[in-house]
PDB file of C-alpha atoms in Angstrom:
ATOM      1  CA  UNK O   1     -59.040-266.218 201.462  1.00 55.00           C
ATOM      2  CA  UNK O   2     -56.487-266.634 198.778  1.00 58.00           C
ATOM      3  CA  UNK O   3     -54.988-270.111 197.752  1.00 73.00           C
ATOM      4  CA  UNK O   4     -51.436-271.351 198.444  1.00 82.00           C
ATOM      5  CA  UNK O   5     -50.159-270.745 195.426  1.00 76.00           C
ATOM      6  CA  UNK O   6     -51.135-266.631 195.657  1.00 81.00           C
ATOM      7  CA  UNK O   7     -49.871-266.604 199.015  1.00 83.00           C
ATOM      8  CA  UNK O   8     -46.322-267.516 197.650  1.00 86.00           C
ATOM      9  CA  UNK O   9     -46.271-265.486 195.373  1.00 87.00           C
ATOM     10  CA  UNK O  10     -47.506-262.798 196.631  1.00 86.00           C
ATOM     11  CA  UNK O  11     -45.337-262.716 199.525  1.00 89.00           C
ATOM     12  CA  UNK O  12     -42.171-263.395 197.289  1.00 92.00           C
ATOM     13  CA  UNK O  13     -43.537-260.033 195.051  1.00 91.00           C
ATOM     14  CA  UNK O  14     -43.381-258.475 198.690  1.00 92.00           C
ATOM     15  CA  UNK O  15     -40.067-259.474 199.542  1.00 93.00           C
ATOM     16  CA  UNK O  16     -39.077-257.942 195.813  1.00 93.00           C
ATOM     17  CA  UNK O  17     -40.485-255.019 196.722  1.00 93.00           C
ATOM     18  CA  UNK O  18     -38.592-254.511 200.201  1.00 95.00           C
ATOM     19  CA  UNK O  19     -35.429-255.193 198.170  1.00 95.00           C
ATOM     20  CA  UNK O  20     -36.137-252.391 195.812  1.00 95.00           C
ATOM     21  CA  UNK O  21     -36.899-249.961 198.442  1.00 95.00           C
ATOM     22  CA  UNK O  22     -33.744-251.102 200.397  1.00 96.00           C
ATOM     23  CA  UNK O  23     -31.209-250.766 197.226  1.00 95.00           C
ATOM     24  CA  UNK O  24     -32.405-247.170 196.380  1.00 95.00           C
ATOM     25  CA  UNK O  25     -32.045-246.044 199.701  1.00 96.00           C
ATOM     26  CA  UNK O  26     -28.570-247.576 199.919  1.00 95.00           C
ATOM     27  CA  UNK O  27     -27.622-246.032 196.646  1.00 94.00           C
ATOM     28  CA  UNK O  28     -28.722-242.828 197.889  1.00 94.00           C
ATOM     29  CA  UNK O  29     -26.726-243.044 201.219  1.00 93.00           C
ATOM     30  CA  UNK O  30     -23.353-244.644 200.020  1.00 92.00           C
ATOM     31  CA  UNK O  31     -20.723-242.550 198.263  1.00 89.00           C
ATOM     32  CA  UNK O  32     -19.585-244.855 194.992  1.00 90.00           C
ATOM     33  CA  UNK O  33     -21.708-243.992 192.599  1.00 93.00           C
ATOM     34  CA  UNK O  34     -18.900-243.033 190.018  1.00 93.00           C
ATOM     35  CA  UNK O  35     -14.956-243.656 190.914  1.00 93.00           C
ATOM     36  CA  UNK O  36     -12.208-242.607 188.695  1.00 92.00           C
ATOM     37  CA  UNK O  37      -8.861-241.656 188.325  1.00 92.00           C
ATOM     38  CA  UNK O  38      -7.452-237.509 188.281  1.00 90.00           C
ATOM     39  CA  UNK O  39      -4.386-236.448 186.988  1.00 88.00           C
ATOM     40  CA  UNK O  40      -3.272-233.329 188.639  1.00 85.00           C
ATOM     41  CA  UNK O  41      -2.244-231.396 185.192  1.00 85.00           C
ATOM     42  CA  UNK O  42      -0.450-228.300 186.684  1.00 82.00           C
ATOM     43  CA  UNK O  43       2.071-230.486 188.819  1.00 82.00           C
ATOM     44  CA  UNK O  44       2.713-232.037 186.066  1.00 82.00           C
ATOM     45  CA  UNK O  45       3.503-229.383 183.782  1.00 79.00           C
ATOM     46  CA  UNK O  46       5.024-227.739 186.369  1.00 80.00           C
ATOM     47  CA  UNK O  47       7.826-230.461 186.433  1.00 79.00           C
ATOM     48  CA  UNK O  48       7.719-231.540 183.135  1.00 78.00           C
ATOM     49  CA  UNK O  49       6.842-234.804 183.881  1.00 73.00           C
ATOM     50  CA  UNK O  50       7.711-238.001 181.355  1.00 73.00           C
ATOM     51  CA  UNK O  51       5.398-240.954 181.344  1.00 74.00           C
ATOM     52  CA  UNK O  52       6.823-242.909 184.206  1.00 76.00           C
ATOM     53  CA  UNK O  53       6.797-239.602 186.890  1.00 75.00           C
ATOM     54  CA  UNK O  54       2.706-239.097 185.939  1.00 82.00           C
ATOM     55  CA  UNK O  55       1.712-242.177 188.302  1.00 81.00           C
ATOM     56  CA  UNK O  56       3.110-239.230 190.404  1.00 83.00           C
ATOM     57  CA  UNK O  57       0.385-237.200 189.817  1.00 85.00           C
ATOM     58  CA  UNK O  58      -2.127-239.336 189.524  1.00 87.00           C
ATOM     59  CA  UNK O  59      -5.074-239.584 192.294  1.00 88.00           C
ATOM     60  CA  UNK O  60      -8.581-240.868 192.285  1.00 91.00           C
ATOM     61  CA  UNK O  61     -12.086-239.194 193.038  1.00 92.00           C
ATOM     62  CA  UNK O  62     -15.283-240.933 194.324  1.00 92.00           C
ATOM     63  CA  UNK O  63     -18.727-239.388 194.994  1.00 92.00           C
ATOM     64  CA  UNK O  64     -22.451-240.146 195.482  1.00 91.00           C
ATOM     65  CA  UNK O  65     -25.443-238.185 195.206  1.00 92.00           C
ATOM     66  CA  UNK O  66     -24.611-236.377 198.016  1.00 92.00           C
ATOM     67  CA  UNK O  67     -21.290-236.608 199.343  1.00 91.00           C
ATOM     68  CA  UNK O  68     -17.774-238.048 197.986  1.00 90.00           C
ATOM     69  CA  UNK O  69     -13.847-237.594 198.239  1.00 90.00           C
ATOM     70  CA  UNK O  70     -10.731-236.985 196.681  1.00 89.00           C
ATOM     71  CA  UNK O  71      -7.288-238.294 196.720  1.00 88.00           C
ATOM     72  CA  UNK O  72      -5.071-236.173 194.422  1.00 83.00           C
ATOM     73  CA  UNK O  73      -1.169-235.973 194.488  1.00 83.00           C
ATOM     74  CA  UNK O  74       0.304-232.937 192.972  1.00 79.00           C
ATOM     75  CA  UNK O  75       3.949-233.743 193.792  1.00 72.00           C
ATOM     76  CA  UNK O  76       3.673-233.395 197.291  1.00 72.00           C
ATOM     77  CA  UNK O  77       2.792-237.040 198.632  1.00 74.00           C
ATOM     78  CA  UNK O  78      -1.213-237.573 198.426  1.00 79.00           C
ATOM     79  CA  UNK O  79      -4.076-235.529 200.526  1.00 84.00           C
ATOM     80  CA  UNK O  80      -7.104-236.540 200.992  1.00 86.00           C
ATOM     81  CA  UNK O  81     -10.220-234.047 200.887  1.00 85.00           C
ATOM     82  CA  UNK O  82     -14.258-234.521 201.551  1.00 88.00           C
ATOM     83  CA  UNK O  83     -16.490-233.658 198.928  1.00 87.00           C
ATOM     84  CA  UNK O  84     -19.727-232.553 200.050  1.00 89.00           C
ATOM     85  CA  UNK O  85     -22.874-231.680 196.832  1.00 88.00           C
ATOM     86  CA  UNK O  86     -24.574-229.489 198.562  1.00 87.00           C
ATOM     87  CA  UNK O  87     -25.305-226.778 199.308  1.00 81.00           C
ATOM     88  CA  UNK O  88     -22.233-225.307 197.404  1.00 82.00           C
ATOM     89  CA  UNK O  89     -21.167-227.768 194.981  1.00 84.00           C
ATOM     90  CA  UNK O  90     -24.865-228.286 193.290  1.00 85.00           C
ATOM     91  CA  UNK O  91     -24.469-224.406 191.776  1.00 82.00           C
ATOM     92  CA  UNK O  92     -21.516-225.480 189.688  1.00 80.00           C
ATOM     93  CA  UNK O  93     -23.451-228.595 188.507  1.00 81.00           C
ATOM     94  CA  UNK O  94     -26.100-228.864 186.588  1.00 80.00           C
ATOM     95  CA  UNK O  95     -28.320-228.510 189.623  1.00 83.00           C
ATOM     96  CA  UNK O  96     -31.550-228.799 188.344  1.00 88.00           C
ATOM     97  CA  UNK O  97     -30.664-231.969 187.117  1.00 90.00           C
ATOM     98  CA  UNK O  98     -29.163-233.694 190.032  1.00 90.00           C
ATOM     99  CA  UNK O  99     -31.977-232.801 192.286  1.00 93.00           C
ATOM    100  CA  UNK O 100     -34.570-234.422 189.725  1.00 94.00           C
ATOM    101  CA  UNK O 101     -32.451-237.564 190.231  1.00 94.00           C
ATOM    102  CA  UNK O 102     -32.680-237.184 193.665  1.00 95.00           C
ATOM    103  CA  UNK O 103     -36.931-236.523 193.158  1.00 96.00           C
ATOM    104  CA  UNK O 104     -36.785-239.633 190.674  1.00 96.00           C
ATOM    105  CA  UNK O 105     -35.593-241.952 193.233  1.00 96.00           C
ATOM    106  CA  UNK O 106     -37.796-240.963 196.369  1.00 96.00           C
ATOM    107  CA  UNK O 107     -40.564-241.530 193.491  1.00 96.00           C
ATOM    108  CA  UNK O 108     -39.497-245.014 193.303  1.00 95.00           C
ATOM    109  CA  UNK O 109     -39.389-245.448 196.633  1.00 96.00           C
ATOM    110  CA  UNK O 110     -42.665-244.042 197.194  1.00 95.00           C
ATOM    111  CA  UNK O 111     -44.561-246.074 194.372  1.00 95.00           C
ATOM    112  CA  UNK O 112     -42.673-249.451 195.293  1.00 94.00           C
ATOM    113  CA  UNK O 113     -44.359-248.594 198.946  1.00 94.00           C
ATOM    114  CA  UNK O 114     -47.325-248.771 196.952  1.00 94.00           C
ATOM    115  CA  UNK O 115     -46.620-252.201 195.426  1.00 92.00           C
ATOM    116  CA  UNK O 116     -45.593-253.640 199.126  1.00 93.00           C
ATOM    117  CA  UNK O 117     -48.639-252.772 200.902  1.00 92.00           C
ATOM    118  CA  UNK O 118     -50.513-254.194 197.558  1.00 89.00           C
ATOM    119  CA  UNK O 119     -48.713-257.607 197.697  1.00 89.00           C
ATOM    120  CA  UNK O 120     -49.315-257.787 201.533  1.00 89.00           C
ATOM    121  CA  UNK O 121     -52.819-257.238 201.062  1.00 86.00           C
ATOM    122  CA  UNK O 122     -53.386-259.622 198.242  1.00 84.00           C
ATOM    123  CA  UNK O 123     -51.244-262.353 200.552  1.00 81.00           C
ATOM    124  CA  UNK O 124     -53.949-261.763 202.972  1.00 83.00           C
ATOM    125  CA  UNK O 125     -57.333-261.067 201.030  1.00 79.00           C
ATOM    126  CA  UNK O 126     -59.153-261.204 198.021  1.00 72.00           C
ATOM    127  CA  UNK O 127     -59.502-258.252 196.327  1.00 64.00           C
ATOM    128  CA  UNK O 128     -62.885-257.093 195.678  1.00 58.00           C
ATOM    129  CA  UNK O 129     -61.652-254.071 193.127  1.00 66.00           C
ATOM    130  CA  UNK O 130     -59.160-254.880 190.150  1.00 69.00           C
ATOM    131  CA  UNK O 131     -57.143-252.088 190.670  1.00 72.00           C
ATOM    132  CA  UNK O 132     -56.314-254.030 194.451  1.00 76.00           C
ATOM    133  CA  UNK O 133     -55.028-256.292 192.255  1.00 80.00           C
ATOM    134  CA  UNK O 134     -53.074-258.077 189.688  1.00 84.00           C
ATOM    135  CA  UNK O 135     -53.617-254.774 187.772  1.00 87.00           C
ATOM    136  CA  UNK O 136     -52.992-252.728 189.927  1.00 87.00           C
ATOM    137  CA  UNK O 137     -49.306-254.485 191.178  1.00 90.00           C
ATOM    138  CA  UNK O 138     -48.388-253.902 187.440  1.00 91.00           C
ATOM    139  CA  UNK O 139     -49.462-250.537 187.415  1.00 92.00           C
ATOM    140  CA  UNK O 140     -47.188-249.816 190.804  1.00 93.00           C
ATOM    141  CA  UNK O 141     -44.066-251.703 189.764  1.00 93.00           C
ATOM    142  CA  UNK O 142     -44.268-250.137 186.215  1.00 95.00           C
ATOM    143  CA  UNK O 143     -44.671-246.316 187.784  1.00 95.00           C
ATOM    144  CA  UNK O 144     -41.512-247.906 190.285  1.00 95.00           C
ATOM    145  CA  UNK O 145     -39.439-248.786 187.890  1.00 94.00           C
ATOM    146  CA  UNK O 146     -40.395-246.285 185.320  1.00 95.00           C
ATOM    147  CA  UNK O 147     -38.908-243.711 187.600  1.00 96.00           C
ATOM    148  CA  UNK O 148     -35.780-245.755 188.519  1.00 95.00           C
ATOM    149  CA  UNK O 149     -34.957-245.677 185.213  1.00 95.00           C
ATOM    150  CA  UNK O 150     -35.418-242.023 184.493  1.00 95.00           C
ATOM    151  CA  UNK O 151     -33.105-241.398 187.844  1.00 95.00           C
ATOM    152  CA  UNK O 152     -30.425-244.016 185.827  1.00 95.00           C
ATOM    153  CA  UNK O 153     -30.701-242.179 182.257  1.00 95.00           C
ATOM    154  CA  UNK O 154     -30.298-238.878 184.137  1.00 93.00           C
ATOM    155  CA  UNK O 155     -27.212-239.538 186.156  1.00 93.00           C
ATOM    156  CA  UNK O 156     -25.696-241.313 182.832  1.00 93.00           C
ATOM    157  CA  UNK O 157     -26.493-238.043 181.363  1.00 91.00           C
ATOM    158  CA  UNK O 158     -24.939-235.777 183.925  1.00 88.00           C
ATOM    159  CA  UNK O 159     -21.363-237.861 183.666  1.00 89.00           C
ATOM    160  CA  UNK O 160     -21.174-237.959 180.038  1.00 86.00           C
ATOM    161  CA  UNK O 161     -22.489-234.544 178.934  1.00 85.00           C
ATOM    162  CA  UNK O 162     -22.295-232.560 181.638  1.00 83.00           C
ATOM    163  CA  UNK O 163     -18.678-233.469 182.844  1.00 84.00           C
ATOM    164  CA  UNK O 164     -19.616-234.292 186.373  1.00 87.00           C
ATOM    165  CA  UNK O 165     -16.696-235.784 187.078  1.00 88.00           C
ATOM    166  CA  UNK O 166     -14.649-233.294 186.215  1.00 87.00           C
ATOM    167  CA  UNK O 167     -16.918-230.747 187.954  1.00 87.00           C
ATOM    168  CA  UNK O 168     -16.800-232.552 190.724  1.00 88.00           C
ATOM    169  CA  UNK O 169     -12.179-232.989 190.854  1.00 86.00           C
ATOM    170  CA  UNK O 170     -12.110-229.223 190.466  1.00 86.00           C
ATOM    171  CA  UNK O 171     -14.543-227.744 192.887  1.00 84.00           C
ATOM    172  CA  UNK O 172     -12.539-225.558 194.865  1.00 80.00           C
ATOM    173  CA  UNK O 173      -9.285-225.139 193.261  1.00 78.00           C
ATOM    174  CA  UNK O 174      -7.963-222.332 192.121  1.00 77.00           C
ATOM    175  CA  UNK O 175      -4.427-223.463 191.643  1.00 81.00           C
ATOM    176  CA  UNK O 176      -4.118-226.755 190.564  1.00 84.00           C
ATOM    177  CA  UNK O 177      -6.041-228.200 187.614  1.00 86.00           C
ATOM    178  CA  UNK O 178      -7.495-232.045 187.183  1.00 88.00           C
ATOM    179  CA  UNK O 179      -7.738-234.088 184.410  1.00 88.00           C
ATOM    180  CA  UNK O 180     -10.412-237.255 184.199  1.00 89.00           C
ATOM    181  CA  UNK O 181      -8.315-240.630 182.747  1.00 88.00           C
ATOM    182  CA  UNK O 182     -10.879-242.639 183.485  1.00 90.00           C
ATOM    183  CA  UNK O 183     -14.099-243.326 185.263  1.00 91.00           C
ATOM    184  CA  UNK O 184     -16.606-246.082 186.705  1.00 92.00           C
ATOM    185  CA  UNK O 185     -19.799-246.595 187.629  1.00 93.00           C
ATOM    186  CA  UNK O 186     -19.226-248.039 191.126  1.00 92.00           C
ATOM    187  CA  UNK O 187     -21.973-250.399 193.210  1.00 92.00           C
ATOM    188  CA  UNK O 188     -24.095-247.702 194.504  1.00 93.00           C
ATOM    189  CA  UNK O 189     -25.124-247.161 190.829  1.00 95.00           C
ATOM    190  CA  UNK O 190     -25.374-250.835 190.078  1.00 95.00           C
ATOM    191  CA  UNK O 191     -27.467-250.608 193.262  1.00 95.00           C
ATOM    192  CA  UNK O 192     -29.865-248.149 191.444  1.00 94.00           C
ATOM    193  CA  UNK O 193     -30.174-250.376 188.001  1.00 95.00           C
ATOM    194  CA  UNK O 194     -31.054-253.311 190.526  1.00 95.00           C
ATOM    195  CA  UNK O 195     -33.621-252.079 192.170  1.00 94.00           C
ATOM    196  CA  UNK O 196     -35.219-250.823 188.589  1.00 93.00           C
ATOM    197  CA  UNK O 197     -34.382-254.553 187.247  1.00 94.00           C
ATOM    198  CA  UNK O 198     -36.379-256.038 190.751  1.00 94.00           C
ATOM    199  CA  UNK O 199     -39.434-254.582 189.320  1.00 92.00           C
ATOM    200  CA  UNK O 200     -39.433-256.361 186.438  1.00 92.00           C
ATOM    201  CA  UNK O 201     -38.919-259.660 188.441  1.00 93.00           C
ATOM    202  CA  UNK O 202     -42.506-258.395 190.313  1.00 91.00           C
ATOM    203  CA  UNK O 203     -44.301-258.476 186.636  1.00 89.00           C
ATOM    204  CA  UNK O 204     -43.098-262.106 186.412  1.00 91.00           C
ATOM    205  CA  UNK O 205     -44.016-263.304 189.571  1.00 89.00           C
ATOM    206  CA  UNK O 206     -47.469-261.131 189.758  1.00 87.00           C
ATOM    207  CA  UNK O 207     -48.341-263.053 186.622  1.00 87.00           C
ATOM    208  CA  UNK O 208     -47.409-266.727 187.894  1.00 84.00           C
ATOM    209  CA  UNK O 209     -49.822-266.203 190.734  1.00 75.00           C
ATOM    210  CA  UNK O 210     -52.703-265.855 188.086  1.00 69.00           C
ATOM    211  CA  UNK O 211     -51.844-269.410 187.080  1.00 65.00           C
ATOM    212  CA  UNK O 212     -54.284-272.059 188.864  1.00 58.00           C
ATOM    213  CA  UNK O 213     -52.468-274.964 189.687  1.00 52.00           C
ATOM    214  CA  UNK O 214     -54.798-278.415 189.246  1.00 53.00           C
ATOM    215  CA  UNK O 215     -55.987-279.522 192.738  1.00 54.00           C
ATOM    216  CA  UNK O 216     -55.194-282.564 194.264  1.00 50.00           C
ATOM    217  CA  UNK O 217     -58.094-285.258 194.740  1.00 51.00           C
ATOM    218  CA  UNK O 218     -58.074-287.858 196.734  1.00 51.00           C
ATOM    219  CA  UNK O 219     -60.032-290.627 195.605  1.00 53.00           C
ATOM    220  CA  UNK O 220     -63.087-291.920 198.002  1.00 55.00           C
ATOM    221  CA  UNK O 221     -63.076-295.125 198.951  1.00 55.00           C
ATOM    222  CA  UNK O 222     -65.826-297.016 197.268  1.00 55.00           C
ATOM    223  CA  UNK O 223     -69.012-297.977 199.178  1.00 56.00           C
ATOM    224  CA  UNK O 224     -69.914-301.506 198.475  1.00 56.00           C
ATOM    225  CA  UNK O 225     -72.836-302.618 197.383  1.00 57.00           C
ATOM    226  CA  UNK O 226     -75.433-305.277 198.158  1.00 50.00           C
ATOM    227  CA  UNK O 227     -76.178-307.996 195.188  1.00 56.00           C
ATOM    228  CA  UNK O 228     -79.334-310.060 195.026  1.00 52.00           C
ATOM    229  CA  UNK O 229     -77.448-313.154 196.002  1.00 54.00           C
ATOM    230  CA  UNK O 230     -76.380-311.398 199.235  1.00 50.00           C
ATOM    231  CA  UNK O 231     -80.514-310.348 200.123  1.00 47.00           C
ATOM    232  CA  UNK O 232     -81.583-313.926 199.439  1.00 51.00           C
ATOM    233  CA  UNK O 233     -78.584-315.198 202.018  1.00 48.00           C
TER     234      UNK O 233
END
């Protein structure tokens, strides 16, 4: 049976490890992973709108991985609209890439599965193979996070390169015409970066329950002994 001090840690690696599989699959359900602001250009032209009137025309846009929305103003009071990525909006993205973010993240999920059942079993037992172990742990939260990270670079990439954004404001229109100002990374992304980042936490604790803590001794009380004196008496 494992000490104390591996059952701590162990079971706080575990608890990491739920956390990590709970943010990604939050990320991947919620709908802010970028927010920003449109500016509906052909209202605007169509008006000739000065600086002050363009707050007119101004609306924002929000989506996740799989869903979003849009509120855009083109002169006639704001509308809201639902954005939904598939199965139509994916063939004006760069679909190939969106769907290996998608693969990325169920990757990380899977392998920080992995680590769980690892920590739970080192909490319980002592492993018997190295790669049950301490090793092993490293080798599942690296693989986790590893993959987390490639999901991170590649949405980064889609919204700077690939205009998703952009992509994303215009699907469906035919008339009007949007304009980015500005956009965000919003909490479902920071969601994603914190689950990579929890893995790196599990490297630090995996390694403080390799250090053995000095055991406590208590002293014995001492046995007294019979003098020559005492005999003769």
């Amino acid at each position: 049976m494992p000490g104390i001090w591996k059952k701590i840690t162990f079971s706080l690696a575990s608890v990491l490890s739920i956390a990590s599989i709970v943010l990604i699959v939050v990320a991947l359900s919620t709908e802010k992973w970028v927010t920003g602001k449109i500016l509906c250009k052909t209202g605007a032209e169509l008006v000739n709108a000065s600086d002050p009137e363009l707050v007119k025309f101004v609306g924002d846009v929000y989506f996740g991985l799989f869903k979003g929305g849009r509120i855009w103003k083109c002169g006639l009071g704001s509308r809201r609209s639902k954005i939904y990525i598939f199965p139509k909006l994916v063939r004006r993205l760069n679909g190939g890439l969106h769907v290996i973010i998608i693969l990325f993240l169920f990757v990380a999920i899977g392998f920080a599965s992995v680590s769980l059942a690892f920590c739970i079993y080192n909490a319980r037992k002592v492993p018997y193979q190295s790669i049950k172990g301490p090793p092993g742990l490293y080798l599942w939260n690296f693989i986790a996070g590893l993959f987390g990270a490639f999901a991170i670079v590649c949405f980064v990439a889609a919204t700077k390169h690939h205009r998703l954004t952009e992509r994303v404001a215009n699907f469906r229109e035919e008339i009007f015409q949007f304009i980015v100002l500005e956009e965000d990374y919003d909490f479902s992304f920071w969601l994603c970066v914190a689950s990579a980042a929890t893995h790196g936490a599990n490297f630090i604790v995996v390694t403080m329950s390799r250090i053995h803590l000095p055991k406590i001794q208590t002293k014995k009380p001492e046995e007294p002994t019979a003098r020559a004196e005492d005999l003769l008496y």
